[in-house]
């Protein structure tokens, strides 16, 4: 039997998409068999050089996370790689713990903003960055060929799994360090919507420990209610709570905590484009943008681009996906980038989108400027925009279409 048939891979089909491997749980490619093979492939690819090797594994709150977590651990341990299990933790938290433990790689089990029945597996390098295309292709080829069997370790060299008990506390302290030590959130009332996802414990604690009055929403995950009528995908309930409770701000995360949507004191929902513009303007005024450039995507609202150009900030556009945004940031020397969906990357603070860090930067601007969020957003232009998904049978480059 060929490796393709054995692992459920069809020749010519790619495992990796825009952000790792993703699909409906228990259906190709998100099966236990594929997760096991991915664990073994990652074990082979990252088990380079002498000594023991370690991989960090985190997840969000989806029911299917348990089976994928165990399959990945089994695959990695079978290759002689130790696993460090952190449990439910935001994606940026896994990136941080991967760096902090000097692990060989990090893995997140999450389908981000998707419903509970979907799941995904994405990978981080030892430095906490999303993997380059070439490395993903290498992992995929090992899965397809089954070539990990050639380097199975001896019985005494198998890996072991360890639970990292203090991962959440370490990440909380890391996130708080992105907010000025001399400042406090005392006097700020906020609604925090955790989408019944990976932020449900850490996000309220971060804001409370910094002194805020927190009205928490979406903090009772049951494995099935992640992103269900809550969080960054559905911030309407949070917006109503902000007005009802007379809060200063509302903050909504997605299921894995790398995206944020914020509501001002009037209940107006501000997406990632507007938040990116607010932060870029402030960082430009502080002369922190050197060069004066941020990275958006092809979906960034044209009004945002024009608003920033008027104050001397260039907006470079990357393909959709925070991995592409980060690659363009590194290529162009930018330290700030983001997407309309709410991914924002502050490269001085973390190596990937971090919803809590992003929210703290916005709050800091409110405090230092002494202005409510509605006023900070007033200068931002928004042009009419409509995004439409079209199903096609064959993707042809636009430049090849004469009409």
Short mmCIF file of C-alpha atoms in Angstrom, two decimals:
data_model
loop_
_atom_site.label_atom_id
_atom_site.label_comp_id
_atom_site.label_asym_id
_atom_site.label_seq_id
_atom_site.Cartn_x
_atom_site.Cartn_y
_atom_site.Cartn_z
CA UNK A 1 0.00 0.00 0.00
CA UNK A 2 1.39 3.42 -0.94
CA UNK A 3 2.00 6.11 1.65
CA UNK A 4 -0.65 8.30 -0.02
CA UNK A 5 -3.36 5.69 0.53
CA UNK A 6 -2.09 4.64 3.94
CA UNK A 7 -2.28 8.15 5.40
CA UNK A 8 -5.36 9.25 3.46
CA UNK A 9 -3.38 11.67 1.26
CA UNK A 10 -4.20 11.92 -2.40
CA UNK A 11 -1.38 12.55 -4.82
CA UNK A 12 -1.24 16.20 -5.84
CA UNK A 13 -3.36 17.40 -2.92
CA UNK A 14 -1.76 19.85 -0.50
CA UNK A 15 -2.10 19.52 3.26
CA UNK A 16 -1.09 23.06 4.17
CA UNK A 17 -3.26 26.05 3.41
CA UNK A 18 -2.98 29.74 4.28
CA UNK A 19 -2.42 29.00 7.97
CA UNK A 20 -1.42 25.40 8.59
CA UNK A 21 -3.68 22.39 8.07
CA UNK A 22 -7.39 23.02 8.57
CA UNK A 23 -10.74 21.34 7.96
CA UNK A 24 -13.71 19.64 9.56
CA UNK A 25 -12.70 17.39 12.45
CA UNK A 26 -12.72 13.67 11.63
CA UNK A 27 -12.77 14.39 7.88
CA UNK A 28 -9.75 14.66 5.60
CA UNK A 29 -7.33 16.27 6.23
CA UNK A 30 -8.24 16.77 9.91
CA UNK A 31 -8.12 13.12 10.95
CA UNK A 32 -6.28 11.41 13.79
CA UNK A 33 -4.22 9.50 11.21
CA UNK A 34 -3.01 12.72 9.58
CA UNK A 35 -2.30 14.31 12.98
CA UNK A 36 -0.22 11.28 13.99
CA UNK A 37 1.68 11.43 10.70
CA UNK A 38 2.22 15.19 11.10
CA UNK A 39 3.64 14.60 14.58
CA UNK A 40 6.07 12.06 13.19
CA UNK A 41 6.98 14.29 10.25
CA UNK A 42 7.63 17.29 12.49
CA UNK A 43 9.68 15.01 14.72
CA UNK A 44 11.84 14.02 11.76
CA UNK A 45 12.20 17.51 10.31
CA UNK A 46 13.05 19.26 13.59
CA UNK A 47 15.10 16.45 15.15
CA UNK A 48 18.37 17.76 13.80
CA UNK A 49 21.64 17.83 15.68
CA UNK A 50 22.64 16.06 18.89
CA UNK A 51 20.80 15.96 22.21
CA UNK A 52 17.14 15.86 23.17
CA UNK A 53 14.54 17.78 21.19
CA UNK A 54 11.33 19.38 22.46
CA UNK A 55 8.10 20.60 20.89
CA UNK A 56 5.46 22.76 22.62
CA UNK A 57 1.80 21.83 22.00
CA UNK A 58 -1.13 24.13 22.82
CA UNK A 59 -4.77 24.27 21.77
CA UNK A 60 -8.02 26.18 22.02
CA UNK A 61 -11.20 24.83 23.63
CA UNK A 62 -12.71 22.71 20.81
CA UNK A 63 -13.91 19.24 21.74
CA UNK A 64 -11.81 17.68 18.98
CA UNK A 65 -8.67 19.24 20.43
CA UNK A 66 -8.24 16.28 22.79
CA UNK A 67 -7.89 13.69 20.04
CA UNK A 68 -5.53 15.79 17.93
CA UNK A 69 -3.43 16.69 20.96
CA UNK A 70 -2.95 13.02 21.85
CA UNK A 71 -2.26 12.02 18.23
CA UNK A 72 0.42 14.71 17.82
CA UNK A 73 2.04 13.79 21.14
CA UNK A 74 2.10 10.10 20.13
CA UNK A 75 3.67 10.90 16.78
CA UNK A 76 6.34 13.16 18.24
CA UNK A 77 7.22 10.83 21.12
CA UNK A 78 7.50 7.91 18.69
CA UNK A 79 10.24 9.90 16.95
CA UNK A 80 12.19 10.47 20.15
CA UNK A 81 10.97 14.05 20.66
CA UNK A 82 9.78 15.25 24.07
CA UNK A 83 6.51 17.21 24.13
CA UNK A 84 5.61 20.12 26.39
CA UNK A 85 1.82 20.31 26.76
CA UNK A 86 0.40 23.70 27.74
CA UNK A 87 -3.34 23.02 27.33
CA UNK A 88 -5.72 25.82 26.30
CA UNK A 89 -3.59 28.87 25.55
CA UNK A 90 -3.85 31.63 22.93
CA UNK A 91 -1.85 31.05 19.76
CA UNK A 92 0.54 33.93 20.58
CA UNK A 93 1.03 32.35 24.01
CA UNK A 94 2.23 29.14 22.37
CA UNK A 95 4.64 31.16 20.21
CA UNK A 96 6.00 32.82 23.36
CA UNK A 97 6.34 29.58 25.34
CA UNK A 98 8.13 27.99 22.36
CA UNK A 99 10.73 30.76 22.54
CA UNK A 100 10.88 30.82 26.34
CA UNK A 101 11.57 27.07 26.56
CA UNK A 102 13.95 27.20 23.60
CA UNK A 103 11.95 24.41 22.03
CA UNK A 104 12.59 23.11 18.53
CA UNK A 105 9.04 23.95 17.39
CA UNK A 106 5.58 24.92 18.60
CA UNK A 107 2.22 23.50 17.54
CA UNK A 108 -1.23 25.05 17.97
CA UNK A 109 -4.41 23.00 17.57
CA UNK A 110 -7.07 25.51 16.55
CA UNK A 111 -9.31 26.62 13.70
CA UNK A 112 -9.21 30.20 14.94
CA UNK A 113 -12.55 31.94 14.26
CA UNK A 114 -14.28 28.89 12.72
CA UNK A 115 -17.13 26.93 14.38
CA UNK A 116 -16.36 24.13 16.84
CA UNK A 117 -16.71 21.34 14.27
CA UNK A 118 -13.65 22.62 12.39
CA UNK A 119 -10.11 22.34 13.66
CA UNK A 120 -6.59 23.00 12.48
CA UNK A 121 -2.92 22.39 13.19
CA UNK A 122 -0.36 25.16 12.71
CA UNK A 123 3.32 25.30 13.49
CA UNK A 124 5.88 27.74 14.86
CA UNK A 125 9.64 27.81 14.40
CA UNK A 126 12.01 27.88 17.42
CA UNK A 127 11.92 31.69 17.16
CA UNK A 128 8.12 31.75 17.39
CA UNK A 129 7.43 32.57 13.73
CA UNK A 130 5.00 30.79 11.41
CA UNK A 131 6.87 28.32 9.20
CA UNK A 132 8.18 29.27 5.79
CA UNK A 133 6.57 27.59 2.77
CA UNK A 134 9.64 25.46 2.11
CA UNK A 135 9.56 23.95 5.60
CA UNK A 136 5.84 23.21 5.34
CA UNK A 137 6.48 21.49 2.03
CA UNK A 138 9.22 19.40 3.63
CA UNK A 139 6.89 18.29 6.42
CA UNK A 140 4.16 17.50 3.92
CA UNK A 141 6.53 15.40 1.84
CA UNK A 142 7.51 13.34 4.89
CA UNK A 143 3.82 12.71 5.63
CA UNK A 144 3.19 11.75 2.03
CA UNK A 145 6.18 9.42 1.71
CA UNK A 146 6.17 7.97 5.23
CA UNK A 147 9.95 8.43 5.29
CA UNK A 148 9.97 8.95 9.07
CA UNK A 149 10.06 5.15 9.34
CA UNK A 150 13.69 5.26 8.22
CA UNK A 151 14.78 7.11 11.38
CA UNK A 152 12.64 5.65 14.18
CA UNK A 153 14.60 5.80 17.44
CA UNK A 154 15.68 2.92 19.63
CA UNK A 155 13.35 1.80 22.42
CA UNK A 156 15.30 3.67 25.10
CA UNK A 157 15.27 6.93 23.09
CA UNK A 158 11.52 7.48 22.80
CA UNK A 159 10.16 10.88 23.82
CA UNK A 160 8.04 11.71 26.86
CA UNK A 161 5.24 14.16 27.47
CA UNK A 162 5.31 16.80 30.23
CA UNK A 163 2.56 19.23 31.21
CA UNK A 164 3.80 22.79 31.69
CA UNK A 165 1.87 23.93 34.75
CA UNK A 166 2.90 27.59 34.72
CA UNK A 167 2.43 28.34 31.00
CA UNK A 168 -0.62 30.56 31.53
CA UNK A 169 1.04 32.57 34.30
CA UNK A 170 4.20 33.05 32.26
CA UNK A 171 2.21 34.25 29.25
CA UNK A 172 0.17 36.65 31.42
CA UNK A 173 3.36 38.26 32.71
CA UNK A 174 4.78 38.44 29.19
CA UNK A 175 1.66 40.20 27.87
CA UNK A 176 1.59 42.66 30.78
CA UNK A 177 5.19 43.61 29.97
CA UNK A 178 3.94 45.14 26.69
CA UNK A 179 2.06 47.79 28.69
CA UNK A 180 4.09 50.59 30.37
CA UNK A 181 4.98 49.66 33.94
CA UNK A 182 4.27 53.16 35.24
CA UNK A 183 0.69 53.05 33.92
CA UNK A 184 -2.44 51.40 35.30
CA UNK A 185 -5.90 50.48 34.05
CA UNK A 186 -7.55 51.71 37.23
CA UNK A 187 -10.73 53.65 36.50
CA UNK A 188 -11.34 51.83 33.20
CA UNK A 189 -14.43 49.68 32.89
CA UNK A 190 -14.27 47.20 30.04
CA UNK A 191 -16.26 44.35 28.55
CA UNK A 192 -13.99 41.45 27.58
CA UNK A 193 -15.45 38.80 25.24
CA UNK A 194 -13.25 35.71 25.09
CA UNK A 195 -15.32 33.80 22.49
CA UNK A 196 -15.43 30.75 24.81
CA UNK A 197 -12.00 30.11 23.38
CA UNK A 198 -8.34 30.03 24.30
CA UNK A 199 -8.41 33.47 26.02
CA UNK A 200 -11.13 32.56 28.50
CA UNK A 201 -8.77 32.39 31.49
CA UNK A 202 -5.81 34.58 30.65
CA UNK A 203 -7.44 37.68 29.11
CA UNK A 204 -9.67 38.67 32.07
CA UNK A 205 -6.74 38.09 34.44
CA UNK A 206 -4.41 40.34 32.43
CA UNK A 207 -6.79 43.29 32.54
CA UNK A 208 -7.79 42.72 36.19
CA UNK A 209 -4.17 42.48 37.31
CA UNK A 210 -3.50 45.80 35.57
CA UNK A 211 -6.35 47.37 37.56
CA UNK A 212 -9.35 47.42 35.20
CA UNK A 213 -12.95 46.67 36.13
CA UNK A 214 -13.70 43.69 33.88
CA UNK A 215 -17.10 42.50 32.73
CA UNK A 216 -16.25 39.10 31.27
CA UNK A 217 -18.26 37.46 28.50
CA UNK A 218 -17.72 34.20 26.62
CA UNK A 219 -15.71 32.54 29.41
CA UNK A 220 -17.63 29.27 29.82
CA UNK A 221 -16.29 26.96 27.09
CA UNK A 222 -17.93 23.54 26.77
CA UNK A 223 -16.10 22.32 23.67
CA UNK A 224 -18.99 23.22 21.38
CA UNK A 225 -19.65 26.92 21.94
CA UNK A 226 -16.36 28.43 20.76
CA UNK A 227 -17.08 31.50 18.56
CA UNK A 228 -20.83 30.79 18.83
CA UNK A 229 -22.62 34.18 18.79
CA UNK A 230 -19.68 35.75 20.61
CA UNK A 231 -16.11 36.91 20.17
CA UNK A 232 -14.48 38.82 17.33
CA UNK A 233 -16.67 37.12 14.71
CA UNK A 234 -19.90 38.11 16.50
CA UNK A 235 -19.16 41.24 18.59
CA UNK A 236 -22.76 42.52 18.60
CA UNK A 237 -23.58 41.16 22.07
CA UNK A 238 -20.41 42.73 23.45
CA UNK A 239 -21.32 46.06 21.85
CA UNK A 240 -24.71 45.99 23.57
CA UNK A 241 -23.04 45.21 26.90
CA UNK A 242 -20.67 48.15 26.52
CA UNK A 243 -23.59 50.55 26.15
CA UNK A 244 -25.70 48.85 28.82
CA UNK A 245 -22.89 48.81 31.41
CA UNK A 246 -21.58 52.24 30.36
CA UNK A 247 -18.14 50.78 29.81
CA UNK A 248 -15.22 52.71 28.35
CA UNK A 249 -14.30 49.99 25.86
CA UNK A 250 -15.21 46.50 24.70
CA UNK A 251 -12.66 43.94 23.57
CA UNK A 252 -13.52 40.75 21.65
CA UNK A 253 -11.06 37.99 20.79
CA UNK A 254 -11.44 35.11 18.37
CA UNK A 255 -11.20 31.45 19.32
CA UNK A 256 -7.42 31.28 19.48
CA UNK A 257 -6.76 34.82 20.70
CA UNK A 258 -4.60 36.15 17.88
CA UNK A 259 -7.31 38.52 16.61
CA UNK A 260 -9.14 41.37 18.31
CA UNK A 261 -12.14 43.55 17.47
CA UNK A 262 -12.76 46.55 19.71
CA UNK A 263 -15.93 48.51 20.51
CA UNK A 264 -15.80 52.16 21.53
CA UNK A 265 -17.75 53.69 24.40
CA UNK A 266 -20.70 54.38 22.09
CA UNK A 267 -21.01 50.75 21.02
CA UNK A 268 -19.43 51.27 17.58
CA UNK A 269 -17.50 48.24 16.33
CA UNK A 270 -13.98 49.03 15.11
CA UNK A 271 -12.30 46.41 12.91
CA UNK A 272 -8.62 45.71 12.42
CA UNK A 273 -8.23 48.34 9.69
CA UNK A 274 -9.34 51.18 11.97
CA UNK A 275 -7.29 49.89 14.90
CA UNK A 276 -4.22 49.59 12.67
CA UNK A 277 -4.67 53.22 11.57
CA UNK A 278 -5.06 54.48 15.17
CA UNK A 279 -1.91 52.65 16.30
CA UNK A 280 0.09 53.63 13.22
CA UNK A 281 -0.75 57.32 13.67
CA UNK A 282 0.34 57.26 17.31
CA UNK A 283 3.52 55.27 16.68
CA UNK A 284 4.40 57.63 13.81
CA UNK A 285 3.91 60.62 16.14
CA UNK A 286 6.27 58.94 18.64
CA UNK A 287 8.76 58.38 15.77
CA UNK A 288 8.68 54.65 16.39
CA UNK A 289 7.96 53.79 12.75
CA UNK A 290 11.34 53.81 11.08
CA UNK A 291 10.82 53.64 8.16
CA UNK A 292 7.33 55.23 8.34
CA UNK A 293 5.63 52.14 6.95
CA UNK A 294 3.00 49.60 7.99
CA UNK A 295 1.82 46.46 6.24
CA UNK A 296 -1.83 45.71 5.46
CA UNK A 297 -3.37 43.30 2.98
CA UNK A 298 -5.13 43.42 -0.36
CA UNK A 299 -8.37 43.66 1.67
CA UNK A 300 -7.30 46.77 3.61
CA UNK A 301 -9.87 49.52 3.13
CA UNK A 302 -8.68 52.16 0.67
CA UNK A 303 -9.80 54.90 3.05
CA UNK A 304 -7.38 53.57 5.69
CA UNK A 305 -4.55 53.66 3.17
CA UNK A 306 -5.40 57.24 2.17
CA UNK A 307 -5.70 58.35 5.83
CA UNK A 308 -2.25 57.04 6.65
CA UNK A 309 -0.66 58.36 3.47
CA UNK A 310 -1.88 61.85 4.37
CA UNK A 311 0.18 61.78 7.59
CA UNK A 312 3.24 60.36 5.85
CA UNK A 313 2.85 56.64 6.55
CA UNK A 314 3.16 54.23 3.65
CA UNK A 315 0.89 51.15 3.58
CA UNK A 316 2.37 48.09 1.88
CA UNK A 317 -0.12 45.36 0.93
CA UNK A 318 0.47 41.63 1.44
CA UNK A 319 -1.74 38.66 0.53
CA UNK A 320 -4.42 37.81 3.08
CA UNK A 321 -3.13 35.90 6.10
CA UNK A 322 -1.10 37.05 9.09
CA UNK A 323 1.80 34.84 7.99
CA UNK A 324 2.02 36.81 4.72
CA UNK A 325 1.70 40.10 6.61
CA UNK A 326 4.61 39.14 8.85
CA UNK A 327 6.78 38.05 5.92
CA UNK A 328 6.15 41.40 4.21
CA UNK A 329 6.91 43.26 7.46
CA UNK A 330 10.27 41.53 7.76
CA UNK A 331 11.03 42.11 4.08
CA UNK A 332 10.23 45.83 4.29
CA UNK A 333 11.58 46.52 7.77
CA UNK A 334 8.17 47.37 9.25
CA UNK A 335 7.33 46.82 12.93
CA UNK A 336 3.53 47.14 12.63
CA UNK A 337 1.11 45.29 10.40
CA UNK A 338 -2.40 43.95 10.43
CA UNK A 339 -5.53 42.72 8.74
CA UNK A 340 -9.10 43.93 8.60
CA UNK A 341 -10.12 40.77 10.47
CA UNK A 342 -8.28 41.96 13.59
CA UNK A 343 -4.86 40.31 13.31
CA UNK A 344 -2.34 42.93 14.43
CA UNK A 345 1.37 42.29 14.70
CA UNK A 346 3.49 44.51 16.94
CA UNK A 347 6.87 43.03 16.11
CA UNK A 348 8.56 44.67 19.10
CA UNK A 349 6.25 42.70 21.40
CA UNK A 350 5.50 39.36 19.73
CA UNK A 351 6.27 37.34 16.63
CA UNK A 352 2.66 36.78 15.62
CA UNK A 353 -0.76 38.41 15.99
CA UNK A 354 -1.63 38.85 19.68
CA UNK A 355 -5.12 40.08 20.54
CA UNK A 356 -4.36 40.98 24.16
CA UNK A 357 -1.17 42.86 23.30
CA UNK A 358 -3.05 44.74 20.55
CA UNK A 359 -5.85 45.74 22.94
CA UNK A 360 -3.34 47.04 25.48
CA UNK A 361 -1.67 49.22 22.84
CA UNK A 362 -5.02 50.79 21.92
CA UNK A 363 -5.89 51.41 25.58
CA UNK A 364 -2.48 52.97 26.15
CA UNK A 365 -3.16 55.46 23.35
CA UNK A 366 -6.56 56.34 24.86
CA UNK A 367 -4.91 57.01 28.21
CA UNK A 368 -1.93 58.97 26.93
CA UNK A 369 -4.09 61.10 24.64
CA UNK A 370 -6.84 61.52 27.22
CA UNK A 371 -9.45 60.79 24.56
CA UNK A 372 -12.22 58.21 24.27
CA UNK A 373 -11.83 55.67 21.50
CA UNK A 374 -14.61 57.26 19.43
CA UNK A 375 -12.59 60.47 19.13
CA UNK A 376 -9.39 58.63 18.25
CA UNK A 377 -11.21 56.90 15.40
CA UNK A 378 -12.85 60.07 14.03
CA UNK A 379 -9.99 61.04 11.71
CA UNK A 380 -9.94 57.66 9.96
CA UNK A 381 -11.59 57.64 6.55
CA UNK A 382 -13.60 54.60 5.47
CA UNK A 383 -14.48 54.09 1.82
CA UNK A 384 -17.46 51.94 0.80
CA UNK A 385 -16.25 48.38 0.44
CA UNK A 386 -17.81 45.02 -0.26
CA UNK A 387 -15.98 41.69 -0.05
CA UNK A 388 -17.49 38.83 -2.04
CA UNK A 389 -16.32 35.21 -2.15
CA UNK A 390 -16.72 33.61 -5.58
CA UNK A 391 -16.43 29.86 -6.18
CA UNK A 392 -14.29 29.04 -9.21
CA UNK A 393 -13.14 25.84 -10.87
CA UNK A 394 -9.73 27.18 -11.93
CA UNK A 395 -7.76 30.09 -10.49
CA UNK A 396 -6.28 32.18 -13.30
CA UNK A 397 -3.94 35.11 -12.50
CA UNK A 398 -5.75 38.42 -13.02
CA UNK A 399 -3.06 39.69 -15.36
CA UNK A 400 -3.84 36.79 -17.73
CA UNK A 401 -7.47 37.87 -18.10
CA UNK A 402 -7.61 40.38 -20.93
CA UNK A 403 -11.11 41.61 -20.11
#
